[in-house]
CSV table of C-alpha atoms in Angstrom, one decimal:
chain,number,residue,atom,x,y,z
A,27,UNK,CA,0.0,0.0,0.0
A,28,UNK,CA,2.9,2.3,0.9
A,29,UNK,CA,4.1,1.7,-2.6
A,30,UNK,CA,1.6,2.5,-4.4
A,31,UNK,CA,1.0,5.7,-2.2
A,32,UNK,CA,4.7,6.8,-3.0
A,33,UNK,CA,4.1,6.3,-6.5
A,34,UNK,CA,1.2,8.1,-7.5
A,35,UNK,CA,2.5,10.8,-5.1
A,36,UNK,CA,5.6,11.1,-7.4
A,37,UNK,CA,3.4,11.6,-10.6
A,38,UNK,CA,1.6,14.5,-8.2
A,39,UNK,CA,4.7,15.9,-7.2
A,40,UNK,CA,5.8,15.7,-10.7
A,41,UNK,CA,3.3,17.7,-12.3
A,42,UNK,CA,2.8,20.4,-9.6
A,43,UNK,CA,6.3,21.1,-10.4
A,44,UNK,CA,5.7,21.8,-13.5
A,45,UNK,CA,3.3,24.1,-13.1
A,46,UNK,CA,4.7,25.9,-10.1
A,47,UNK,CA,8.3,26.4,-12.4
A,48,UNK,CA,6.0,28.1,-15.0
A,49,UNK,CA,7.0,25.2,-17.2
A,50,UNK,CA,3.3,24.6,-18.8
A,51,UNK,CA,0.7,27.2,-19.4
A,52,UNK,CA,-2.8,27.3,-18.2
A,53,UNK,CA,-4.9,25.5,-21.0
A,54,UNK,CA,-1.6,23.0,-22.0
A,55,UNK,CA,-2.9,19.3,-21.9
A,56,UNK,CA,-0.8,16.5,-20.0
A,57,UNK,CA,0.0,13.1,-21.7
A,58,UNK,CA,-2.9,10.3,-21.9
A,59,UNK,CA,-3.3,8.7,-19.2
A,60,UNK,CA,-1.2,5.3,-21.1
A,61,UNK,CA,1.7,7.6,-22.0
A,62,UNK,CA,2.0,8.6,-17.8
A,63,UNK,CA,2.3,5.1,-17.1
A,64,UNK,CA,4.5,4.2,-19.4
A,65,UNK,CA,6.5,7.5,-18.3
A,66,UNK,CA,6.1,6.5,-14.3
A,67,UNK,CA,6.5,2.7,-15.1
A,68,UNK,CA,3.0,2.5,-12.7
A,69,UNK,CA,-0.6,0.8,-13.6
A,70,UNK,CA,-3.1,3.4,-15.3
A,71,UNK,CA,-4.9,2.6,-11.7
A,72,UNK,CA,-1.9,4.8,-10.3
A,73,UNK,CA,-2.0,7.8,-12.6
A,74,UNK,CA,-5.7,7.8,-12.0
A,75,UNK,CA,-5.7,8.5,-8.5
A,76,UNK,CA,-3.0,11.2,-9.5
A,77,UNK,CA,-5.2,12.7,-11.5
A,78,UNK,CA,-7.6,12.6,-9.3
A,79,UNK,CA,-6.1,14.5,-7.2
A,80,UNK,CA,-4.8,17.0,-9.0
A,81,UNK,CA,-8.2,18.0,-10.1
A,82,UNK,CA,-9.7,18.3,-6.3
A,83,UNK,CA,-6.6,20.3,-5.8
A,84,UNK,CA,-7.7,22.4,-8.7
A,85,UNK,CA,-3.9,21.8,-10.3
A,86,UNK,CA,-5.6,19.9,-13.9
A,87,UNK,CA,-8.9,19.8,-15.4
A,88,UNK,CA,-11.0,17.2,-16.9
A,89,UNK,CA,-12.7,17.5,-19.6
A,90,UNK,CA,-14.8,14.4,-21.7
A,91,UNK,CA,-13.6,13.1,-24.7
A,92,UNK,CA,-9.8,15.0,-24.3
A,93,UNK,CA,-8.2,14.9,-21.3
A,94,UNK,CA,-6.3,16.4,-18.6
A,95,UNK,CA,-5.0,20.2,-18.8
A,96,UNK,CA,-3.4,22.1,-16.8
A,97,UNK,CA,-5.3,25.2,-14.8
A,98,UNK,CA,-4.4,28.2,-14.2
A,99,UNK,CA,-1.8,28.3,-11.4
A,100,UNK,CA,-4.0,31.2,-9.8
A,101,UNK,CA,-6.4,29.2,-9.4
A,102,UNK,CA,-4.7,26.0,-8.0
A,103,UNK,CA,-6.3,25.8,-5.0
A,104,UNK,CA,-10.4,24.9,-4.9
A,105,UNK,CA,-12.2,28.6,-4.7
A,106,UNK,CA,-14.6,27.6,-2.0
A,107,UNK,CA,-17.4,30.1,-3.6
A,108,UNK,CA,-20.5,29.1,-5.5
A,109,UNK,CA,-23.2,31.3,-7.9
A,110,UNK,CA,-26.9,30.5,-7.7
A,111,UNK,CA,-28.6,32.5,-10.8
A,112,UNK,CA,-32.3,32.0,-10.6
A,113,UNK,CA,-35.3,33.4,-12.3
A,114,UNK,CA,-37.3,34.2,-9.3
A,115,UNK,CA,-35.7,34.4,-5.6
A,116,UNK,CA,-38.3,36.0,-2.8
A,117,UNK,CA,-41.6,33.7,-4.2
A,118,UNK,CA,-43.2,30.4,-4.5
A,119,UNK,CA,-41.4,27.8,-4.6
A,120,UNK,CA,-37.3,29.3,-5.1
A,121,UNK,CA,-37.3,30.4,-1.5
A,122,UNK,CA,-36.8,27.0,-0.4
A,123,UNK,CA,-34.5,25.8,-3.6
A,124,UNK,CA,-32.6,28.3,-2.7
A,125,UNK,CA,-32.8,27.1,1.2
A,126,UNK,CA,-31.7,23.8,0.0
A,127,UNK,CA,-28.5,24.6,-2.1
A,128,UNK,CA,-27.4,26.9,0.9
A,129,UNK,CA,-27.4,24.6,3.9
A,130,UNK,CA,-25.7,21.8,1.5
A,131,UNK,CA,-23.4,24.5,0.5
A,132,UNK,CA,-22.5,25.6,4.0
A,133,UNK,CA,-22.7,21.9,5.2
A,134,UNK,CA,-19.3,21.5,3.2
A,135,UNK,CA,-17.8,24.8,3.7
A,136,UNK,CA,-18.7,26.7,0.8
A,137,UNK,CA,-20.2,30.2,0.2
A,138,UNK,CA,-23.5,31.3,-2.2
A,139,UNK,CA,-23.7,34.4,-4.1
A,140,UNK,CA,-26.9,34.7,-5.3
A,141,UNK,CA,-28.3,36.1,-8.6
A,142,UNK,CA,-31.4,37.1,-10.1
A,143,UNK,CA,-32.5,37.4,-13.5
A,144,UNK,CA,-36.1,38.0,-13.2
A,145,UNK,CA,-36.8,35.0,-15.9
A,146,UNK,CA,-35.2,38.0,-18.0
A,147,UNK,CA,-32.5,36.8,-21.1
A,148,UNK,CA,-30.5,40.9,-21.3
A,149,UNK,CA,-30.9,40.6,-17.0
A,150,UNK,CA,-29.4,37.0,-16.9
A,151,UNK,CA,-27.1,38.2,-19.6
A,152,UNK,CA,-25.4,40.5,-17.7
A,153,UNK,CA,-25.7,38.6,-14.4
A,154,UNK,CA,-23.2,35.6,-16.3
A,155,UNK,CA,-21.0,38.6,-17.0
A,156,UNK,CA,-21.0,39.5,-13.3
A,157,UNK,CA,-20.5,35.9,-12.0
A,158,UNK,CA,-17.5,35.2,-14.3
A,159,UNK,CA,-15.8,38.3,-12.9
A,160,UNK,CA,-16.5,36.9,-9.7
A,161,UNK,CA,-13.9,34.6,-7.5
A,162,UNK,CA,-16.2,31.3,-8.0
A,163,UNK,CA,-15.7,27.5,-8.8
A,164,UNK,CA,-19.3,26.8,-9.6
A,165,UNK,CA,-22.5,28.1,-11.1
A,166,UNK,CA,-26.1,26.3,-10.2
A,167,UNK,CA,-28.3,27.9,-12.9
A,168,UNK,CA,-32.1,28.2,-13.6
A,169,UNK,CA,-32.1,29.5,-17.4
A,170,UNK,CA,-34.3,32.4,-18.2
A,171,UNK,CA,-37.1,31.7,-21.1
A,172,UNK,CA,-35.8,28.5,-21.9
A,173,UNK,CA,-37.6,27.5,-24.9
A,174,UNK,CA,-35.9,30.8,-26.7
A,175,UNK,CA,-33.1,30.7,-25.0
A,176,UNK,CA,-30.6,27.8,-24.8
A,177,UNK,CA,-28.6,29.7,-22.1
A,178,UNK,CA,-25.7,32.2,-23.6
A,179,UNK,CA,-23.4,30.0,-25.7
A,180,UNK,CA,-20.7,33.0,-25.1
A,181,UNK,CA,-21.3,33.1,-21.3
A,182,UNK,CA,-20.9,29.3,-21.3
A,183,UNK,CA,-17.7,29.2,-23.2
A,184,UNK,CA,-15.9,31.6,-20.8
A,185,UNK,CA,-17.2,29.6,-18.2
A,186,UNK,CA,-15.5,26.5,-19.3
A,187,UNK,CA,-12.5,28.5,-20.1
A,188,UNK,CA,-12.5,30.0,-16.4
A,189,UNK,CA,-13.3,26.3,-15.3
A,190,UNK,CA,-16.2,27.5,-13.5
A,191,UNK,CA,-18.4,24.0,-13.4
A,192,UNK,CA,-22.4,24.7,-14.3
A,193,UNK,CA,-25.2,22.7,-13.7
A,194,UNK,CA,-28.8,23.8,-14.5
A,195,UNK,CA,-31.7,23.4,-12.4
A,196,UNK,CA,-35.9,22.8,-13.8
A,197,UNK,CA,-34.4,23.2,-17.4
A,198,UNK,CA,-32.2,20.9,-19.4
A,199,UNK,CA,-31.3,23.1,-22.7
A,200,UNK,CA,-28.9,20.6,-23.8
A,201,UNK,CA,-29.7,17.0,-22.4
A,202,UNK,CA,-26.8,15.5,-24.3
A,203,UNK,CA,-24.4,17.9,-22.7
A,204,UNK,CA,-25.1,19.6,-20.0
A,205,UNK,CA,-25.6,18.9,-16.3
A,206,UNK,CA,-28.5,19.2,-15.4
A,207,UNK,CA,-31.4,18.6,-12.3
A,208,UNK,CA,-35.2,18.3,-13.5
A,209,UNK,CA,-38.9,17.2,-12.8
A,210,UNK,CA,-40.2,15.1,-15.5
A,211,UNK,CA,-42.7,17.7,-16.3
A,212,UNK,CA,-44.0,16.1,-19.3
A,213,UNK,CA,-44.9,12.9,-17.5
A,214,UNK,CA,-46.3,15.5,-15.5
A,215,UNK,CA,-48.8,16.7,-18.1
A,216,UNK,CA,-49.7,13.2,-18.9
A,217,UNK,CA,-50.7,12.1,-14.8
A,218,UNK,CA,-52.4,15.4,-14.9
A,219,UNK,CA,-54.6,15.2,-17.8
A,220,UNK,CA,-55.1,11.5,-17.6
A,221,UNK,CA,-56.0,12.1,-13.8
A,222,UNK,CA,-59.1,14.1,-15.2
A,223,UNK,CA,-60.1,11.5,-18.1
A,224,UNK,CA,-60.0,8.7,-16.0
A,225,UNK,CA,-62.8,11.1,-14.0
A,226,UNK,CA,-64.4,11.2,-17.6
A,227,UNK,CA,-63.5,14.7,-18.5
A,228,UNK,CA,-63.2,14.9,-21.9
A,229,UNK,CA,-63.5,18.7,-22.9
A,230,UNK,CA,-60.3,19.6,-20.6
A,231,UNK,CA,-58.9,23.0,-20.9
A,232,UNK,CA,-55.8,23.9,-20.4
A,233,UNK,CA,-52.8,27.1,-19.6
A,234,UNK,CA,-49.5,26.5,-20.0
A,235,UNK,CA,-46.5,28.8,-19.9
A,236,UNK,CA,-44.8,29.4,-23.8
A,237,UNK,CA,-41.6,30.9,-23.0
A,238,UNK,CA,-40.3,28.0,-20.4
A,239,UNK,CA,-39.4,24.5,-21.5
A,240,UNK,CA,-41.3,23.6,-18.4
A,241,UNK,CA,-44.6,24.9,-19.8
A,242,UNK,CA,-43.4,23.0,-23.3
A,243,UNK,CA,-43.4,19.7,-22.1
A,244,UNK,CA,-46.4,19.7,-19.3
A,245,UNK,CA,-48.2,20.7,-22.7
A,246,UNK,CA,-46.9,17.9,-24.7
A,247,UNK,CA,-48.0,15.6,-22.0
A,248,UNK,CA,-51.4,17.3,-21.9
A,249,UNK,CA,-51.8,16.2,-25.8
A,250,UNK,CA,-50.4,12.8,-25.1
A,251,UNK,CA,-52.9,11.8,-22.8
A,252,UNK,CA,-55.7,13.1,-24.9
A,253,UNK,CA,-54.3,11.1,-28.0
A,254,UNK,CA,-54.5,8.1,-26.0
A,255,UNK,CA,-58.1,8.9,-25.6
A,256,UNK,CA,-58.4,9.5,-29.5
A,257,UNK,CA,-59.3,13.2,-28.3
A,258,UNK,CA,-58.5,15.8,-30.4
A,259,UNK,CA,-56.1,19.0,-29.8
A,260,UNK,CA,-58.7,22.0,-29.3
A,261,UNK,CA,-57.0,25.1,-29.8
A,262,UNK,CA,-59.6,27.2,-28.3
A,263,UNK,CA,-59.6,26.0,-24.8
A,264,UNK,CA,-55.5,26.2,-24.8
A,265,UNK,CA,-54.1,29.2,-23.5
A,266,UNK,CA,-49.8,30.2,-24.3
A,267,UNK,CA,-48.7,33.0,-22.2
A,268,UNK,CA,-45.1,34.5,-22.0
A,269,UNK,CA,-43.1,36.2,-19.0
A,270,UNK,CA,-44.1,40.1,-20.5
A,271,UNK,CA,-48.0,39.4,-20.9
A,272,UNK,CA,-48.7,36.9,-18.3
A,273,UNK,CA,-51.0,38.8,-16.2
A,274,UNK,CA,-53.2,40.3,-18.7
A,275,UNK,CA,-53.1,37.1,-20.5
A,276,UNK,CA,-54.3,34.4,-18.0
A,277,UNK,CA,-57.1,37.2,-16.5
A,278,UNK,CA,-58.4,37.3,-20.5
A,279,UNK,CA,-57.9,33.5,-21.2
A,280,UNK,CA,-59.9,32.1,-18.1
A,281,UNK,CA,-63.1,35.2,-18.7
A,282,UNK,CA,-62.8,33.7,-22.2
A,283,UNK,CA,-63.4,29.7,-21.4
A,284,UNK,CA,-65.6,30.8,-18.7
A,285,UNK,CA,-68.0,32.2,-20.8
A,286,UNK,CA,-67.9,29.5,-23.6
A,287,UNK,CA,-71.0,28.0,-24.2
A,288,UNK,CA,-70.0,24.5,-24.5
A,289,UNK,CA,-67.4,25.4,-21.1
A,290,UNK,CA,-64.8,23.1,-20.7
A,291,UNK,CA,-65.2,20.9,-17.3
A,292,UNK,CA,-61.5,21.4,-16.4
A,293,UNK,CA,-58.7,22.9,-16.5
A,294,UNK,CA,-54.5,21.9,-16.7
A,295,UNK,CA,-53.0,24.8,-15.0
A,296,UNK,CA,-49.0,25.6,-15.5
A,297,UNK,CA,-48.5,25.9,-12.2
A,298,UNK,CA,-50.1,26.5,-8.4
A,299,UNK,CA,-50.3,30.3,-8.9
A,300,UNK,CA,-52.0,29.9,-12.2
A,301,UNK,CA,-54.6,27.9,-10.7
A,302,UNK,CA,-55.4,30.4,-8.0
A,303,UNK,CA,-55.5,33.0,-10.4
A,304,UNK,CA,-58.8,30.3,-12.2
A,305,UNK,CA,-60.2,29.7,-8.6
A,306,UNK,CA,-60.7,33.8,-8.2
A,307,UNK,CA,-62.0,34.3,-11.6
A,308,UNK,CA,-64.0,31.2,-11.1
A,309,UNK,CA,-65.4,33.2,-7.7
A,310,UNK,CA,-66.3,35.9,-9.5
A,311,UNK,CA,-68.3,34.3,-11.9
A,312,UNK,CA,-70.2,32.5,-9.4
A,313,UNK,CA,-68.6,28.7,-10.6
A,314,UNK,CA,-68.2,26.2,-8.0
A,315,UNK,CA,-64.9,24.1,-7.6
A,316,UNK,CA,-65.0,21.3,-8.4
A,317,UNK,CA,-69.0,21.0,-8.8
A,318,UNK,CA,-68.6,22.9,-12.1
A,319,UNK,CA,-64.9,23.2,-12.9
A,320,UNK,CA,-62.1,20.8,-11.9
A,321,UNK,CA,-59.0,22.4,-11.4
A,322,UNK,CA,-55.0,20.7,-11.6
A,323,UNK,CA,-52.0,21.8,-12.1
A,324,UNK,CA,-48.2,21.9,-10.7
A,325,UNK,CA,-45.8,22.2,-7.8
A,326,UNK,CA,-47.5,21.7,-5.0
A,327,UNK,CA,-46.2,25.0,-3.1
A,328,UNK,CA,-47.4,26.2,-0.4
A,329,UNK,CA,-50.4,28.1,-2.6
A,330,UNK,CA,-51.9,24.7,-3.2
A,331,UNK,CA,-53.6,24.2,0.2
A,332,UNK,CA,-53.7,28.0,1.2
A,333,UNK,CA,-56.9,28.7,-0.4
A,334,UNK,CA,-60.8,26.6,0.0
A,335,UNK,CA,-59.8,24.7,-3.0
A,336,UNK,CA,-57.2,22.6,-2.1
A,337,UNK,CA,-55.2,21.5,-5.5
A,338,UNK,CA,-54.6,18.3,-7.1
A,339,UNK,CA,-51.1,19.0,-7.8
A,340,UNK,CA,-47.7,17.4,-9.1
A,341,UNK,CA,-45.2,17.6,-6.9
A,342,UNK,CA,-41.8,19.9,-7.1
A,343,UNK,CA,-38.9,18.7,-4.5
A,344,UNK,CA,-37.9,22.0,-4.1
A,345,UNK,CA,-35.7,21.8,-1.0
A,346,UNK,CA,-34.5,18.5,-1.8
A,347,UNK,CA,-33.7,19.7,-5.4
A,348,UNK,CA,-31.5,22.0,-4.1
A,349,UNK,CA,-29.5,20.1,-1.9
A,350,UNK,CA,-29.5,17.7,-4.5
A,351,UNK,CA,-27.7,20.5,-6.7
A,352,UNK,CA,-25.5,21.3,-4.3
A,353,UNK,CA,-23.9,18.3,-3.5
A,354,UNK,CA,-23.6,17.7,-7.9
A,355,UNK,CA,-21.8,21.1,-7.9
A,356,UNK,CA,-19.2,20.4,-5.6
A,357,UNK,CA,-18.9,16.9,-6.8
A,358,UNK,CA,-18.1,18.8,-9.9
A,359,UNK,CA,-15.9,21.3,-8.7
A,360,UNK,CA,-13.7,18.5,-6.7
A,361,UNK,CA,-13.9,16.4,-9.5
A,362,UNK,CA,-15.6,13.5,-8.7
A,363,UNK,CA,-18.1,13.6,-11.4
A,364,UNK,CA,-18.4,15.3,-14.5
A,365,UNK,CA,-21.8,16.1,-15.8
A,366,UNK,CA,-24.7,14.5,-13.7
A,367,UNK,CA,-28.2,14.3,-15.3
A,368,UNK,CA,-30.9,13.8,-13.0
A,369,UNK,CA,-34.6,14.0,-13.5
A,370,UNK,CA,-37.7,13.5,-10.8
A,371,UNK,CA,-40.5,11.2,-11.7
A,372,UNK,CA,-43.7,13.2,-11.6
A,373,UNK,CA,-45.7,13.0,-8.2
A,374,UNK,CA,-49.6,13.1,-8.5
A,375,UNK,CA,-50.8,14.8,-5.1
A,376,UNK,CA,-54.6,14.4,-5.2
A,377,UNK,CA,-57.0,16.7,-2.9
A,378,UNK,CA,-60.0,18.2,-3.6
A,379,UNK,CA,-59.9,20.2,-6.4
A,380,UNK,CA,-61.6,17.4,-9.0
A,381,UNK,CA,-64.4,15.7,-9.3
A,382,UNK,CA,-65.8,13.1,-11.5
A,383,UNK,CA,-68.8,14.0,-14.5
């Protein structure tokens, strides 16, 4: 055991070295990992656990499909500093993401600096400008409009050139490439929507957000479960909103099926605020949930029980998400893992808010 210790201390020693006599440059790649051992005379076993090291160390890099290179000797020691960017900090359900990362965060000795880009693509622009001038190892991200917007492939590059690891959080822009931590929302969309046919509602509306990916798939689950119903897509009782006309848009939309003469007998809502927003409308128009309306929709915050109605919801971990993406980002800092993909099965949480026709 000694032995072995020795020798992949050597190839350590070896290579800090190098670096420390400004004999490489930041961005230089080391030999494969066959031409160390052959170099050392040691098993590739060996040179892995050197390399290992080195990257926790923050002395080489990793990256799939190339190799080792050499960091910036600036930076050789792990910045203990993490970026959360998210599209919404004070409401809903980010409060307690954000509650999550942080304790796993401090747990292991690292900081937060948070960011906010209002689900805004200029505003989360130039909060990736501000975060790479920052002294930070990682970045947990929420990307802003993330059907038009497939984060900043600019902002991402100097990221991997700054190695400052990423890993995005209820969006996966690029699910061949990226890291990333989601909620299966199109399953979602289908338990939803087959939740109310299996009650025998056929003429199911629906409001979905246009400008998230999330809102994107809950609606392509919506359709699935009505194709497996042989029901038809019906425009008119779909509503598409974006971030910059939402609340004009979901006030006109619900007034609209509401006074429909064939009215739909529920409604898919994107999320737990959208369906309160039905439920007061709904009030005002003197229609009883769930006598005449059913109502679902997602996330299960804390909105879904504060009202009369209590909502049959699909859960969001929340909390757990973001402890989740904690510990990824500091696995990816330390360089234990590269990029982890993980996505939630959808959770049906069924109250009240439904009933059968």
């Amino acid at each position: 055991m000694k032995e072995a210790e020795t020798k992949h201390e050597l190839i350590e020693n070896y290579y800090i070295s190098l670096i420390e006599e400004n004999k490489v440059s930041a961005g230089d790649q080391l030999p494969s990992e066959n031409e160390i051992a052959n170099l050392f005379n040691v098993s590739r076993h060996t040179v892995r656990q050197a390399l290992t090291y080195l990257v926790q160390e923050g002395w080489i890099y990793k990256e799939r499909g190339k190799g080792s290179f050499y960091s910036n000797k600036k930076t050789n020691e792990v910045k203990k500093n993490v970026a959360v960017l998210t599209t919404y900090i004070s409401d809903y359900i980010f409060p307690k993401i954000i509650s999550g990362i942080e304790e796993e965060l401090r747990r292991k000795g690292y900081n937060l600096l948070l960011f906010n880009s209002n689900n805004d693509i200029e505003n989360e622009r130039r909060c990736f400008e501000d975060i790479i001038n920052q002294d930070i190892s990682g970045l947990i991200v929420e990307p802003a409009q993330s059907t038009i917007n497939n984060l900043h492939h600019d902002s991402i590059k100097k990221l991997e050139k700054n190695n400052i690891k990423y890993i995005a959080i209820n969006a996966n822009c690029d699910e061949e490439n990226s890291a990333y931590i989601v909620v299966d929302d199109e399953q979602g969309g289908y338990k939803l929507t087959n939740y109310l046919l299996e009650l025998g509602h056929r003429n199911i509306a629906a409001l979905f957000k246009a400008d998230d990916l999330q809102g994107e798939k809950r609606r392509r689950g919506y359709i699935k479960a009505l194709n497996e119903y042989d029901l038809s897509f019906n425009k008119s009782i779909v509503g598409e909103y974006i971030t910059d006309n939402q609340e004009m848009y979901i006030d006109q939309f619900i007034k609209k099926i509401l006074n429909l003469e064939e009215k739909p007998t529920a409604i898919v809502c994107y999320n737990d605020k959208v369906a309160l927003k039905v439920i007061d409308n709904c009030r005002k128009e003197n229609i009883e949930i769930p006598k005449d309306l059913s109502i679902v929709s997602f996330d299960d915050s804390s909105l879904a029980v504060s009202s009369g109605v209590k909502l049959t919801t699909i859960k969001h971990p929340k909390e757990e998400m973001g402890i989740r993406a904690a510990k990824c980002i500091i696995d990816m800092i330390e360089g234990r893992i590269d990029k982890p993909q993980y996505t939630y099965s959808a959770e049906l949480i069924v109250r009240d808010s439904c009933s059968r026709v």
